[in-house]
Coordinates of C-alpha atoms and ligand atoms in Angstrom, one line a residue:
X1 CA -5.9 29.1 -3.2
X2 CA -6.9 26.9 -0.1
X3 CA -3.0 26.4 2.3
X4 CA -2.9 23.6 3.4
X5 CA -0.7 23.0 6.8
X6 CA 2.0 20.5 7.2
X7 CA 3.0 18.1 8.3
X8 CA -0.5 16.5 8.4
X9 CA -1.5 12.9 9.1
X10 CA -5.2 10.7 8.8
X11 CA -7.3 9.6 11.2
X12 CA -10.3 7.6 11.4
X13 CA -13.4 10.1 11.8
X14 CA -15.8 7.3 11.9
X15 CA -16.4 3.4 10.8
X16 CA -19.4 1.5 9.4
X17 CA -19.9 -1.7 7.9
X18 CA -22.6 -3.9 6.3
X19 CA -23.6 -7.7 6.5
X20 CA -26.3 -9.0 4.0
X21 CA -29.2 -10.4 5.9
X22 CA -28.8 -14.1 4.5
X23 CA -26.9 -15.7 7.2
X24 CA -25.6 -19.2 6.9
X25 CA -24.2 -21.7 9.8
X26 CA -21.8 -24.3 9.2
X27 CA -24.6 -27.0 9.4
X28 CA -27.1 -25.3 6.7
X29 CA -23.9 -25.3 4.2
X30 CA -23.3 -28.5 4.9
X31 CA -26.3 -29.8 4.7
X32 CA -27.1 -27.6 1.1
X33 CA -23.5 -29.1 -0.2
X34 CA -24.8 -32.4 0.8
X35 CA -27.7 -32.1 -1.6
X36 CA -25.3 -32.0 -4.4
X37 CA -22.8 -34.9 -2.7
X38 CA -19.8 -32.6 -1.5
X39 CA -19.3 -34.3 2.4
X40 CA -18.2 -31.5 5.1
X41 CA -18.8 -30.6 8.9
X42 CA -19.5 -27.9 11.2
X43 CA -16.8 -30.3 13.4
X44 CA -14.1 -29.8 10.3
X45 CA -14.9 -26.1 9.7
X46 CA -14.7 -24.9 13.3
X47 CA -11.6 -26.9 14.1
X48 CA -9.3 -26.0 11.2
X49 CA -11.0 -22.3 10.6
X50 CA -12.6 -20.8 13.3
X51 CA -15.5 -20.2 11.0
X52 CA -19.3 -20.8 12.5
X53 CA -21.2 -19.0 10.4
X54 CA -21.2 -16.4 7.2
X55 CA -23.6 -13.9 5.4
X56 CA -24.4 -14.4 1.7
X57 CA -25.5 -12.0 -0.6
X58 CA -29.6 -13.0 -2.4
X59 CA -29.2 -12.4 -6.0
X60 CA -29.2 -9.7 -7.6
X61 CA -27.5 -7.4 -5.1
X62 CA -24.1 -6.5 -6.6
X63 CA -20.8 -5.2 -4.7
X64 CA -21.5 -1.8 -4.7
X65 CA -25.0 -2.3 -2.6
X66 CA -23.0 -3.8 0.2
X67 CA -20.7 -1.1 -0.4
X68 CA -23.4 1.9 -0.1
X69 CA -24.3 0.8 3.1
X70 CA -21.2 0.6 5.2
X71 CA -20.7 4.3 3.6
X72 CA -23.7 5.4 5.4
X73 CA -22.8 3.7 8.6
X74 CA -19.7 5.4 8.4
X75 CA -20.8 8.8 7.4
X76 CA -23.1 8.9 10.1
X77 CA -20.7 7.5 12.8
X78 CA -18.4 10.5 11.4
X79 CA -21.1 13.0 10.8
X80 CA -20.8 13.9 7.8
X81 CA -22.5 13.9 4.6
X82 CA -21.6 12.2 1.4
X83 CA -21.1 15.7 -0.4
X84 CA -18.1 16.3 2.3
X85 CA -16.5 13.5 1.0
X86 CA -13.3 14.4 -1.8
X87 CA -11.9 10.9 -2.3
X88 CA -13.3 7.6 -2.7
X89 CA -11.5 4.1 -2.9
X90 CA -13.2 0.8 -2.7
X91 CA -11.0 -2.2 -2.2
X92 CA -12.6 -5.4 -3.9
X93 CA -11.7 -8.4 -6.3
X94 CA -15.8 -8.8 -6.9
X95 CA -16.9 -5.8 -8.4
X96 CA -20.0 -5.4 -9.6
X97 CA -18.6 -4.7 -13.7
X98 CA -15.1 -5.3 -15.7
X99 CA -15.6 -1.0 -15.6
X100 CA -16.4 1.2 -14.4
X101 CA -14.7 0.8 -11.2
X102 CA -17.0 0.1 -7.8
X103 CA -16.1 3.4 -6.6
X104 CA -17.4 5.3 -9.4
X105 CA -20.7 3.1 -8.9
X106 CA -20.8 3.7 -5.4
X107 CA -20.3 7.3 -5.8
X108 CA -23.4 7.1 -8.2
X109 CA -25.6 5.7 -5.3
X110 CA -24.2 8.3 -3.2
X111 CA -25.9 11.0 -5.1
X112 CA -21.9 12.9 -4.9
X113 CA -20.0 13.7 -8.3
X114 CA -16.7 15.6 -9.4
X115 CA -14.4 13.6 -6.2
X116 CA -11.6 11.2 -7.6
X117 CA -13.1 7.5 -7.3
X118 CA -11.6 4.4 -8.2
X119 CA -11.0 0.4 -7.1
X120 CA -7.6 -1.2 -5.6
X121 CA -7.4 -4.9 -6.0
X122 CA -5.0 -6.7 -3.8
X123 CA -7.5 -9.9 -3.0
X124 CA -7.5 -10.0 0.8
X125 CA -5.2 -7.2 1.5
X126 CA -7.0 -4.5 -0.2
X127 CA -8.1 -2.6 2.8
X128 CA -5.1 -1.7 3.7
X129 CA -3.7 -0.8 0.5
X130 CA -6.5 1.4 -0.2
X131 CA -6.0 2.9 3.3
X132 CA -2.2 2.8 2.5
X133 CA -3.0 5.0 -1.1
X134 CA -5.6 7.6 0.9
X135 CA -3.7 8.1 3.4
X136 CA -0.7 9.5 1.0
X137 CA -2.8 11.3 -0.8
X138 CA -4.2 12.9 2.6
X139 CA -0.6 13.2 4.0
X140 CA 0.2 15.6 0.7
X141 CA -3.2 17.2 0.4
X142 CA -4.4 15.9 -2.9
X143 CA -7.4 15.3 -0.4
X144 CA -9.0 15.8 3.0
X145 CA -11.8 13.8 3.8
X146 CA -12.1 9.8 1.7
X147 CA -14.2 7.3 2.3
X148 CA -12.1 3.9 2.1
X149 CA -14.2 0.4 2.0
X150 CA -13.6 -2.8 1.4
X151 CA -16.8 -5.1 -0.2
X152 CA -16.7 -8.4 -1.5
X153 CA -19.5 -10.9 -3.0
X154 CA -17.5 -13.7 -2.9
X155 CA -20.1 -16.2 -3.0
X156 CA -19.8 -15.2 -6.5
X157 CA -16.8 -16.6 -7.7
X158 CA -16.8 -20.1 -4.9
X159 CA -17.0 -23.4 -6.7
X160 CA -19.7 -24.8 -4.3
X161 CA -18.3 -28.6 -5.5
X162 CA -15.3 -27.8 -4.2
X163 CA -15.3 -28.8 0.0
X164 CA -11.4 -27.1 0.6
X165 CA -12.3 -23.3 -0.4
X166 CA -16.4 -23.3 -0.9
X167 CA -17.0 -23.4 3.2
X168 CA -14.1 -20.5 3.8
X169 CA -15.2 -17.3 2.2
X170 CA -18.5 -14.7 3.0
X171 CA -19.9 -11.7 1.6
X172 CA -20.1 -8.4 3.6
X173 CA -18.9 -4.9 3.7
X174 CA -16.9 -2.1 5.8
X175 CA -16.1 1.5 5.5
X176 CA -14.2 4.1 7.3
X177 CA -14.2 7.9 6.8
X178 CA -10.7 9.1 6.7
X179 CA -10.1 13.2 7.5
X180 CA -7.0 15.3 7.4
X181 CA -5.5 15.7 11.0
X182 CA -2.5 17.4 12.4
X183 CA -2.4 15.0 14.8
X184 CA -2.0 11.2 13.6
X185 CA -4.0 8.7 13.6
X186 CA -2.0 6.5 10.9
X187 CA 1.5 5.8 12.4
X188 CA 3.1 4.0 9.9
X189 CA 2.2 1.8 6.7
X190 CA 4.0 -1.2 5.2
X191 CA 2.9 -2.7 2.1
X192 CA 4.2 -5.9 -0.3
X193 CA 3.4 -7.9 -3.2
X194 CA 5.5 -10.9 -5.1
X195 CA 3.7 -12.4 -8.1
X196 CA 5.7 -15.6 -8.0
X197 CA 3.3 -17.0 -5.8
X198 CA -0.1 -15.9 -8.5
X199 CA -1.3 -19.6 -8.2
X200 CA -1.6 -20.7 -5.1
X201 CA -4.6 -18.4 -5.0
X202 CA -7.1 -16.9 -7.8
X203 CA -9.4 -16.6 -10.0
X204 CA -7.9 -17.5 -13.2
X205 CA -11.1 -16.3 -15.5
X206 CA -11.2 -14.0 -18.0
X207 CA -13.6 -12.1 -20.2
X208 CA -12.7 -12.0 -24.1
X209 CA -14.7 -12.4 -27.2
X210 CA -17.8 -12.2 -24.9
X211 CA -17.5 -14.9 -23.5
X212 CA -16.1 -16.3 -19.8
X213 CA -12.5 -17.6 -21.0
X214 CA -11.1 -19.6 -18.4
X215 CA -11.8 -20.4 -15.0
X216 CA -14.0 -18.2 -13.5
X217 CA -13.8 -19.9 -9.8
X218 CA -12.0 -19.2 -7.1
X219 CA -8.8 -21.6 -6.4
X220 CA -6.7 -21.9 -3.4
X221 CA -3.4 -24.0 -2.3
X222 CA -5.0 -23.7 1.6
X223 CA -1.5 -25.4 2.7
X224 CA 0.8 -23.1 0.6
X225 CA -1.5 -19.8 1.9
X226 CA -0.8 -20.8 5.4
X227 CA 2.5 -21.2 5.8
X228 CA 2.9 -17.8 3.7
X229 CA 0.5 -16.0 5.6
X230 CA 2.2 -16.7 8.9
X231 CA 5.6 -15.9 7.6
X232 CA 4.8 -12.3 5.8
X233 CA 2.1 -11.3 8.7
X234 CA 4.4 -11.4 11.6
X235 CA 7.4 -9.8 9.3
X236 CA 4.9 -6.7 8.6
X237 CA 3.8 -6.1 11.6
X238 CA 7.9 -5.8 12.8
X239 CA 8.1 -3.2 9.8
X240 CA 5.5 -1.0 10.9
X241 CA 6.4 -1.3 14.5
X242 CA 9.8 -0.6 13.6
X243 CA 8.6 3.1 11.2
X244 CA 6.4 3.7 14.1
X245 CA 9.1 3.6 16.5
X246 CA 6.7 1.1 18.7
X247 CA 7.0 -2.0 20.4
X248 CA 5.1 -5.1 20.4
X249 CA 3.6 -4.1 23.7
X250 CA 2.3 -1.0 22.5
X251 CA -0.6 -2.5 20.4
X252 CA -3.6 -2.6 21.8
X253 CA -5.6 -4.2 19.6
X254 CA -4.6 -6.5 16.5
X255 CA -7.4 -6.8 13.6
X256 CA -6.2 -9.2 11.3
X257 CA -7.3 -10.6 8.1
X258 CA -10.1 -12.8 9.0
X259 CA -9.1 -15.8 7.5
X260 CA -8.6 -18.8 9.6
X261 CA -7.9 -18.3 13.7
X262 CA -5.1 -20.5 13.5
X263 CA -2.9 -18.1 11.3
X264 CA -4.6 -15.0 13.4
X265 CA -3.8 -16.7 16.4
X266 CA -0.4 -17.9 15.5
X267 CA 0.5 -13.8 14.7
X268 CA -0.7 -12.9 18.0
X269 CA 1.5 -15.1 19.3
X270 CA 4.8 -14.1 17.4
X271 CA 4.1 -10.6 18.4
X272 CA 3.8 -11.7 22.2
X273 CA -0.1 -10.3 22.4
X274 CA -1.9 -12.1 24.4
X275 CA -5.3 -13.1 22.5
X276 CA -7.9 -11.3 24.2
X277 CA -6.0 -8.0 22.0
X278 CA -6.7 -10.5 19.1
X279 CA -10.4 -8.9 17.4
X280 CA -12.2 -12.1 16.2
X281 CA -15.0 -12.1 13.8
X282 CA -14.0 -14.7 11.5
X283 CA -16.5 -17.3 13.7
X284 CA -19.6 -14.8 12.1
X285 CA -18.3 -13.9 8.6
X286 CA -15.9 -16.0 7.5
X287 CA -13.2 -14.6 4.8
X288 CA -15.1 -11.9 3.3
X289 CA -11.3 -10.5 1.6
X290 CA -11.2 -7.1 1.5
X291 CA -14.2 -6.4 3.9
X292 CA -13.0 -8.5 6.4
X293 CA -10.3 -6.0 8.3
X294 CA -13.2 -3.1 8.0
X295 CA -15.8 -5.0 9.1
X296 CA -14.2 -6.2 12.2
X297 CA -12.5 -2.9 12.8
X298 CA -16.6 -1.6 13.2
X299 CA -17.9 -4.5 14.9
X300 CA -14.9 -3.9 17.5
X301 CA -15.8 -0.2 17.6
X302 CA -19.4 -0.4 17.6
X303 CA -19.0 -3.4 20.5
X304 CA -17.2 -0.9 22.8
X305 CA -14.1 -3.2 22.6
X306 CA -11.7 -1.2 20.8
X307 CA -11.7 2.9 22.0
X308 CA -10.8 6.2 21.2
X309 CA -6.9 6.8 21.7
X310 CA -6.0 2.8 21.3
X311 CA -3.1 1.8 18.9
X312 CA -4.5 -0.5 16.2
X313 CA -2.5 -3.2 14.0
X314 CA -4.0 -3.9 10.8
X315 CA -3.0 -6.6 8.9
X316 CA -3.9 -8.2 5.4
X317 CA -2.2 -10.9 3.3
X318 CA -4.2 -12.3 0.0
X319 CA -3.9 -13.6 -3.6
X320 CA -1.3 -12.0 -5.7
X321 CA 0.4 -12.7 -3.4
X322 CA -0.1 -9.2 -1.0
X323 CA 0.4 -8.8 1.9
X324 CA 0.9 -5.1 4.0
X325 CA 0.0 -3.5 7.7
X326 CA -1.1 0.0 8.9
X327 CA -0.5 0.8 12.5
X328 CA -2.9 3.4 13.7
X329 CA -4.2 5.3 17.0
X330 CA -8.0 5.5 16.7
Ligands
ACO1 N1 -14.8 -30.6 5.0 C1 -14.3 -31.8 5.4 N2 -13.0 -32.2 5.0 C2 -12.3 -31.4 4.3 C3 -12.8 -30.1 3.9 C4 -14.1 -29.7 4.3 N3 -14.6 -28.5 4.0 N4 -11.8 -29.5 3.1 C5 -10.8 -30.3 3.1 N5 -11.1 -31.5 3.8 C6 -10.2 -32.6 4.0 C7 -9.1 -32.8 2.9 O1 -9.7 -33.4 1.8 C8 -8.1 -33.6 3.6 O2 -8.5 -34.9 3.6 P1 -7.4 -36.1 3.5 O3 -6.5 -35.9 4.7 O4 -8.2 -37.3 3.5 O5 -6.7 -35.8 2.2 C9 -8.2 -33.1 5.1 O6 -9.5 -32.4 5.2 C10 -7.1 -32.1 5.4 O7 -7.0 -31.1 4.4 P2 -5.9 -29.9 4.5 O8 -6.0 -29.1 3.2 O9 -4.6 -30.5 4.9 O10 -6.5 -29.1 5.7 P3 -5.8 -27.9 6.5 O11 -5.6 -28.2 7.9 O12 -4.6 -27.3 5.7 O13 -6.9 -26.7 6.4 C11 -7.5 -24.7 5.2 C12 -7.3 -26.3 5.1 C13 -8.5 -24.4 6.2 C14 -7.9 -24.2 3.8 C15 -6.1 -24.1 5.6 O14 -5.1 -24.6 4.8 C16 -6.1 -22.6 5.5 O15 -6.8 -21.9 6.2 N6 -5.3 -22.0 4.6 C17 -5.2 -20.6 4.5 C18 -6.3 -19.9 3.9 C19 -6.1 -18.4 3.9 O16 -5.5 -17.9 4.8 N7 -6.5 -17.6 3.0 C20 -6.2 -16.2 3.1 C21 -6.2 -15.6 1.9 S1 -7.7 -15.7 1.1 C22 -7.7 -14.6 -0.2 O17 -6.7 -13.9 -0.4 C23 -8.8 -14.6 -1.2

């Protein structure tokens, strides 16, 4: 039998992430929306989001393609192969079935069997439950090396008549490759979730009978989500300061949710970081839920911004309502 030493922590061996090649700016939405007589702005988008631009997926190419490819990224910024890999969890609310999970398809494409694979779905903070969930299970050896990834088709499940949520939300992917380290890495974790706030976002569909029951669009209370975002982000990031036994002006770098810069900018703020710690990609991908934290973790990496040795906040908050933080040194 294989002994495995503790205490032991997780670190990020290596990140990757994946955009689909259809990239849309404010002013070619608008001007496809207009077509069909819904009225909108790059002016209105870029002054009350922060979003410029996001990536769609064509059809045809599911959750799990998007998925494959920021595992490869992240494989080879790790270097390993997909064989080394003993744990998989995808983080999505747009998989590509109702089951199996995306994790057991993307472990398909992977050409990898016999490894533990399944989905977490917490909406917009399921990065960093699913990182939360390996991270245990690499803390108490039920594995040693996962890949974690968040991917989203969202364009799926927008109402493209509806102006207040259609403009918001992208498609995209990201990946990290998680390893067993007796040296952390992950600091601390802090996770949440109260279902008395289910509908002021979701997707209220349903499948029965064979047939779409319900709505099968996304639907938000933008006003509600704000003032809740700002409120449970800032408290999250105290929690996991306070289990890491850090201070505010120990982060280095805080990767939010990509949502809207006024809530990212408005947590920076609380936590007295000045913004240029603040990683911004919400301008180029828009919301893309549980890929957004991943794929701005890897465009931050990949850009030479973030480094080797800095102390990372996390953040996520999304439908159910969720909301969590994991505070890492890369
Ligand atoms: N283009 C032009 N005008 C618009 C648009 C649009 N795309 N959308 C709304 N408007 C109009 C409204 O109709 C309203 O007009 P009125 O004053 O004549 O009634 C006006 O703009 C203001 O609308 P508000 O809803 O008050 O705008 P607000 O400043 O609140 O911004 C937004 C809306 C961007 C949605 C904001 O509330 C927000 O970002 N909320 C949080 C979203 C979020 O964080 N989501 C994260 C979780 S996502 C997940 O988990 C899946």
């Amino acid at each position: 039998m294989t002994q495995t030493a503790f205490p032991r922590f997780t670190r990020i061996a290596g990140t990757g992430s994946y955009l689909p090649p259809r990239r849309l700016t404010n002013a070619q939405l608008a001007a496809q929306l207009a077509e069909q007589g819904v009225e909108t702005s790059d002016q209105w988008i870029v002054e009350r989001t922060g979003i410029r631009a996001r990536h769609f997926a064509d059809d045809g190419v599911v959750c799990s393609d998007l998925a494959l490819h920021a595992a490869r990224h992240a494989l080879e910024a790790a270097g390993r192969q997909a064989g080394e890999i003993d744990l998989i969890i995808v983080a999505t609310s747009t998989p590509d079935m109702v089951f199996p999970s995306t994790a057991c398809l993307l472990q398909q494409k992977l050409g990898i069997a016999g490894c533990p694979a399944f989905d977490v779905q917490a909406v917009c903070s399921g990065f960093v439950y699913a990182l939360t969930v390996a991270d245990s299970m690499i803390r108490t050896g039920a594995a040693s090396r996962a890949l974690v990834i968040g991917s989203e088709v969202f364009s799926r499940i927008l109402d493209f008549t509806d102006r207040t949520t259609c403009v918001l939300f992208g498609d995209g992917a990201g990946a990290v490759v998680l390893e067993a380290s007796d040296a952390p890495g992950i600091l601390a974790t802090d996770l949440h979730a109260d279902g008395r706030h289910v509908g002021i976002l979701c997707t209220p569909g349903t499948v029965a009978g064979g047939k779409v029951l319900g709505d099968p669009l996304l639907k938000m209370d933008g006003q509600a989500v704000f003032k809740l975002a700002v409120r449970v982000l800032e408290e999250s990031a105290r929690a996991v300061l306070d289990k890491a036994g850090r201070q505010d002006s120990d982060i280095d770098w805080l990767i939010p949710h990509q949502a809207n810069i006024r809530i990212m900018q408005g947590t920076a703020k609380k936590l007295k970081l000045p913004l240029e710690k603040l990683v911004v990609t919400v301008d180029e991908h828009g919301n893309t839920s549980a890929a957004s934290i991943p794929l701005a973790l890897d465009h931050a990496v990949r850009s030479g911004q973030v480094k080797r040795g800095d102390t990372v906040m996390l953040e996520g908050v999304g439908g159910g309502f969720t909301w969590g933080a994991v505070l890492l040194d890369l």
